mmCIF file of C-alpha atoms in Angstrom:
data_model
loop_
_atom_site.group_PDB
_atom_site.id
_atom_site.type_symbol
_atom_site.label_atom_id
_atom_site.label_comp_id
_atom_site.label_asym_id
_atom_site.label_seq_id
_atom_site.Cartn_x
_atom_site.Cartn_y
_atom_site.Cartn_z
ATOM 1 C CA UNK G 966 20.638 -35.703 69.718
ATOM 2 C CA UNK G 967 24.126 -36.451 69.500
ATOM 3 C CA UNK G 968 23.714 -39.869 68.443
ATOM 4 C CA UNK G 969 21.502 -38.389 65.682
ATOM 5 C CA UNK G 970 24.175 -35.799 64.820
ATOM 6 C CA UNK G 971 26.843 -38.519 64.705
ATOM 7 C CA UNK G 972 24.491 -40.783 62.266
ATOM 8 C CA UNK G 973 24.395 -37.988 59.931
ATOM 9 C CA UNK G 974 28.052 -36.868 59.834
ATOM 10 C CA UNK G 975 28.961 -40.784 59.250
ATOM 11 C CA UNK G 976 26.476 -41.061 56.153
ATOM 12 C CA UNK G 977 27.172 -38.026 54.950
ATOM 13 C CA UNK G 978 31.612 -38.570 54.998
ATOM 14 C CA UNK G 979 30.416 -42.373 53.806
ATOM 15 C CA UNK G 980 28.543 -41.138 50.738
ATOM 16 C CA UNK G 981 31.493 -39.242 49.389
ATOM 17 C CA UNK G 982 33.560 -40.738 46.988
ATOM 18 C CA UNK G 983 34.432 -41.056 43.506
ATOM 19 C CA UNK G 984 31.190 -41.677 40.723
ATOM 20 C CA UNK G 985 33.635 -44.022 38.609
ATOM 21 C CA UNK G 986 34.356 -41.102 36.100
ATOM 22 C CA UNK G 987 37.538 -40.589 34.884
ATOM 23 C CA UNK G 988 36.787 -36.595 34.992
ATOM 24 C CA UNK G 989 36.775 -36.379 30.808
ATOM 25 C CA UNK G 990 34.134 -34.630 29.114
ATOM 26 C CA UNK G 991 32.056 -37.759 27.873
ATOM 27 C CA UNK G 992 33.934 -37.616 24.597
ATOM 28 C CA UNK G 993 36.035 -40.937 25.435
ATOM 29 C CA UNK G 994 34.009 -43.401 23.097
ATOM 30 C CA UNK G 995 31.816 -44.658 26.173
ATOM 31 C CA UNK G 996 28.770 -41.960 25.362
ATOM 32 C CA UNK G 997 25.744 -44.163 24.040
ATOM 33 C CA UNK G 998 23.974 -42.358 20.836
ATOM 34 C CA UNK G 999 20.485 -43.924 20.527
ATOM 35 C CA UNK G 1000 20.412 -45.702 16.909
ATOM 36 C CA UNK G 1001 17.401 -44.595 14.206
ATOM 37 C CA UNK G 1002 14.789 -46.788 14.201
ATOM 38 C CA UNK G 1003 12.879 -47.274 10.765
ATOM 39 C CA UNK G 1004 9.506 -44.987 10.904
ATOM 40 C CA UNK G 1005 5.651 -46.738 10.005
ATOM 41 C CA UNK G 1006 4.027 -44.846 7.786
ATOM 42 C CA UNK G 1007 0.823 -45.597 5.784
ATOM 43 C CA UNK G 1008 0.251 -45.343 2.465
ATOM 44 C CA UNK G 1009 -3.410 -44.399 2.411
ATOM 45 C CA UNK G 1010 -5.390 -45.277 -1.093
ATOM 46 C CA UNK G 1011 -8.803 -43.382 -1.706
ATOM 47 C CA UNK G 1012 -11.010 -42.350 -5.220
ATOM 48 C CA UNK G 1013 -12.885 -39.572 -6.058
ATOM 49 C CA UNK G 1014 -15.903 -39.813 -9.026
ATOM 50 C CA UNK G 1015 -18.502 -37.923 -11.412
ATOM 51 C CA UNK G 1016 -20.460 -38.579 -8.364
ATOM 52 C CA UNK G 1017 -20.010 -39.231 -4.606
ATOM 53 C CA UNK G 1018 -22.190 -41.732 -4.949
ATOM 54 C CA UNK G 1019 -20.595 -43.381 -7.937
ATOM 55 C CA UNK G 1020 -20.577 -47.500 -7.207
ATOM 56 C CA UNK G 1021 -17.455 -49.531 -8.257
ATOM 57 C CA UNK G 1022 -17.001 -53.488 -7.568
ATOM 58 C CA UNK G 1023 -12.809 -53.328 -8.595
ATOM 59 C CA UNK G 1024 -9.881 -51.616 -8.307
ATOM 60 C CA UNK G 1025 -6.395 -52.333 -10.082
ATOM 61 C CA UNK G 1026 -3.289 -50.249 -10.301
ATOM 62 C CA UNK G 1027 0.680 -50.190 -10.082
ATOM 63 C CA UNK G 1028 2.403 -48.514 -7.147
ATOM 64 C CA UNK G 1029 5.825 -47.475 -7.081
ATOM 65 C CA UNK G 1030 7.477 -46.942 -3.879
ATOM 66 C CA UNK G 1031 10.256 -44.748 -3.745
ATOM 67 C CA UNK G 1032 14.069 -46.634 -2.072
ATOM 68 C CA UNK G 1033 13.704 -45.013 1.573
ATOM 69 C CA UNK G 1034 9.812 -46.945 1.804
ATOM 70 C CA UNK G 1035 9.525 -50.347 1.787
ATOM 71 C CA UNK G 1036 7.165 -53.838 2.734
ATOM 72 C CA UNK G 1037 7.930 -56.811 3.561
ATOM 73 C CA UNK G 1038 8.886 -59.137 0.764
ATOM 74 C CA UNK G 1039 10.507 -59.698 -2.454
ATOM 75 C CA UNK G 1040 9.422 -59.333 -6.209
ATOM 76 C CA UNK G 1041 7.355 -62.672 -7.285
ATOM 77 C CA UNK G 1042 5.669 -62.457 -4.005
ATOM 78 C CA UNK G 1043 2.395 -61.484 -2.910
ATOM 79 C CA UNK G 1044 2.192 -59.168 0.166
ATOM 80 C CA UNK G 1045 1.561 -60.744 3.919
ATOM 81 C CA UNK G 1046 -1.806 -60.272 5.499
ATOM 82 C CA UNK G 1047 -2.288 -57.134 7.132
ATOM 83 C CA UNK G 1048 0.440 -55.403 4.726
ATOM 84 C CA UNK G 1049 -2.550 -53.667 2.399
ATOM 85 C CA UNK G 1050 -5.763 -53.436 3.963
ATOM 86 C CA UNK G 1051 -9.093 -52.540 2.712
ATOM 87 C CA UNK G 1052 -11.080 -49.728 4.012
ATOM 88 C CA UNK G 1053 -14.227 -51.154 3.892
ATOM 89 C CA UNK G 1054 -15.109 -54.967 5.384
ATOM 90 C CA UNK G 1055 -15.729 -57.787 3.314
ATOM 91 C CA UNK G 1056 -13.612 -56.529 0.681
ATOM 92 C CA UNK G 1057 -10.371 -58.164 -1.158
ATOM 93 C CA UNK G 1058 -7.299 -56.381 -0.989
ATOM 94 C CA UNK G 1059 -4.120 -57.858 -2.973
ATOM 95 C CA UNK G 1060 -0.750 -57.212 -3.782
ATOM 96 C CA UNK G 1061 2.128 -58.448 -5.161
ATOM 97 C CA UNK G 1062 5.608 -57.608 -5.703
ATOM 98 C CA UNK G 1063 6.848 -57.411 -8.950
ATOM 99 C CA UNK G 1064 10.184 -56.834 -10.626
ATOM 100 C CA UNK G 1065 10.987 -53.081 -10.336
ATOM 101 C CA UNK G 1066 12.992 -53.093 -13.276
ATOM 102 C CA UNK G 1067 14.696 -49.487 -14.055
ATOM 103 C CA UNK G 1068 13.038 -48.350 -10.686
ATOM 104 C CA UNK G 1069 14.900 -47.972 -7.846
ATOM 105 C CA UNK G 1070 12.182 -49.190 -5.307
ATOM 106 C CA UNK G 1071 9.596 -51.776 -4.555
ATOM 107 C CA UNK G 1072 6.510 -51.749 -7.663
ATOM 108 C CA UNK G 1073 3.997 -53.436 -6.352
ATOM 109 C CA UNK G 1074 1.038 -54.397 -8.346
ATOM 110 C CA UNK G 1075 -2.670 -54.103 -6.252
ATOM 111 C CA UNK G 1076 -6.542 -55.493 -6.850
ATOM 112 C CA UNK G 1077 -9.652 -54.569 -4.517
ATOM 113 C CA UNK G 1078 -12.634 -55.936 -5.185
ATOM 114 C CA UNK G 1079 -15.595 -56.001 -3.272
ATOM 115 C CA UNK G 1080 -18.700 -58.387 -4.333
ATOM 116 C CA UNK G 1081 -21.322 -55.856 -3.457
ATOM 117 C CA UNK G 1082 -19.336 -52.960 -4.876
ATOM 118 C CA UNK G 1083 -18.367 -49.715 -3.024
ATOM 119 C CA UNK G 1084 -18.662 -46.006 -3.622
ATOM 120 C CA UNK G 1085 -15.983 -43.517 -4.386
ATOM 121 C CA UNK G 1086 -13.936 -42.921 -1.619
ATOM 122 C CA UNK G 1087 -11.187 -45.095 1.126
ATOM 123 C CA UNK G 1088 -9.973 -48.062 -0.659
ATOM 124 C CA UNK G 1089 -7.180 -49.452 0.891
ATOM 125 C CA UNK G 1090 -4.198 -48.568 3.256
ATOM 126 C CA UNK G 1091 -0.783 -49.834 2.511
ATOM 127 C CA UNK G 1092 1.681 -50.635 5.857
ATOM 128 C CA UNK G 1093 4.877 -49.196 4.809
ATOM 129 C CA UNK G 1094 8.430 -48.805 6.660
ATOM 130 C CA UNK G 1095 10.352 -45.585 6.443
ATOM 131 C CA UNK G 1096 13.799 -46.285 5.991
ATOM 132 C CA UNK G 1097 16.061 -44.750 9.272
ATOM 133 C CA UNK G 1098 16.611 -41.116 9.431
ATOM 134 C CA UNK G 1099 14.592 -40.755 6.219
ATOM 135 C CA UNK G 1100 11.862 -38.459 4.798
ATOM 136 C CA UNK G 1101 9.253 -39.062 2.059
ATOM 137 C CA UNK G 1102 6.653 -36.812 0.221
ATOM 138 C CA UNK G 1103 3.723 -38.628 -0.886
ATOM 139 C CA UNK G 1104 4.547 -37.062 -4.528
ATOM 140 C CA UNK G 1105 7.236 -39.415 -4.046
ATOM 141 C CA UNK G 1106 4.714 -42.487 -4.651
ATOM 142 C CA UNK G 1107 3.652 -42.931 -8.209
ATOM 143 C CA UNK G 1108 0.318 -44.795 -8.637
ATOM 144 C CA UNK G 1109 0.328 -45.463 -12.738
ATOM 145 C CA UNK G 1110 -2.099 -47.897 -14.561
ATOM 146 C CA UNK G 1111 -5.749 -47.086 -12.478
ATOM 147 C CA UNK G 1112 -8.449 -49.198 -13.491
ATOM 148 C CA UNK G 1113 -11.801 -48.835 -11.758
ATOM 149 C CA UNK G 1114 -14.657 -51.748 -12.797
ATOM 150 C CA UNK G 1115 -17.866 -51.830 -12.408
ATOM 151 C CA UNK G 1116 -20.146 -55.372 -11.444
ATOM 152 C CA UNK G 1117 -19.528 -56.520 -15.209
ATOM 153 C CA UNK G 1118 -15.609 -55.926 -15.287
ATOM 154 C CA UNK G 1119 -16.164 -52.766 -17.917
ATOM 155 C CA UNK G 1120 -14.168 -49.742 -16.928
ATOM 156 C CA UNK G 1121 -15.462 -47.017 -15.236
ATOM 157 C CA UNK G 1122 -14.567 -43.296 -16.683
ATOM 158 C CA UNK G 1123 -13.901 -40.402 -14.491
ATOM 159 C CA UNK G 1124 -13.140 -42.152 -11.249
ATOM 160 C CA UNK G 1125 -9.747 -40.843 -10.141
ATOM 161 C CA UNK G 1126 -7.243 -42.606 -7.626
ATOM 162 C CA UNK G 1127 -5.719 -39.895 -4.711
ATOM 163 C CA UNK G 1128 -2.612 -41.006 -2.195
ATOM 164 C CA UNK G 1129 -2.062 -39.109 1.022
ATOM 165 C CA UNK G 1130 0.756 -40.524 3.727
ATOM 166 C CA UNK G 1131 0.144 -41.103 7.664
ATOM 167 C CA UNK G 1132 3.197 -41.012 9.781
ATOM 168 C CA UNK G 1133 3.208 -42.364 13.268
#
């Protein structure tokens, strides 16, 4: 028992000491602030029609991303794979960067097409970044210049293009 006794008073006068602080109040430059990281967020493209069963084999239109939301790339250059996705499988999704002009963000100019056509609905979904410490509104997004086609290339009246934004 007194060995025991003896053990414990030696580990416990051992384990006192100093913990390496100076005794400040963390305010001497060595507290670490965790840096923002930029935010995915999708861009999700879908239609509405006449009819929910309204058929259409293209889709082309202009979207302007606001400066805090960006993709990979520069203007002239058509998007990676796996940037803008289509919602429905064996469709084409496209998109390419082009020269924002007056506009303070990325314009990027998109085509879907699917062979056997698709109804109103999903189209596509655009992988964005959200720039650090940043918010954005999906009124903030301005889709301009909607063309839907149907299986001759004439346009289609009364389909109507809707954006909604998924953050992660």
């Amino acid at each position: 028992m007194r060995v025991l006794v003896l053990l414990l008073l030696c580990a416990l006068i051992a384990g006192c000491g100093s913990s390496g602080s100076t005794g400040g109040n963390g305010t001497d430059g060595n507290v670490l602030v965790p840096q923002p990281t930029p935010a995915p967020v999708q861009v999700v493209i879908s239609t509405s029609g006449p009819a929910p069963d309204t058929v259409l084999y293209a889709a082309q239109f202009t979207l302007a991303l606001p400066r805090v939301l960006t993709v990979p790339g520069t203007a002239g250059e058509l998007l990676s794979p796996g940037v803008l996705q289509p919602a429905l499988g064996g469709s084409f999704a496209g998109a390419g960067l082009v020269d924002a002009g007056a506009q303070p963000g990325q314009v990027l100019l998109v085509n879907i097409s699917r062979h056997g056509g698709f109804t109103v609905g999903p189209l596509a979904t655009l992988n964005c970044t959200l720039a650090p410490g940043a918010g954005v509104a999906s009124s903030e997004i301005v889709l301009s210049g909607f063309s839907a086609r149907d299986s001759n290339g004439a346009p289609i009246a009364g389909i109507v293009p809707h954006l909604a934004l998924k953050t992660q």
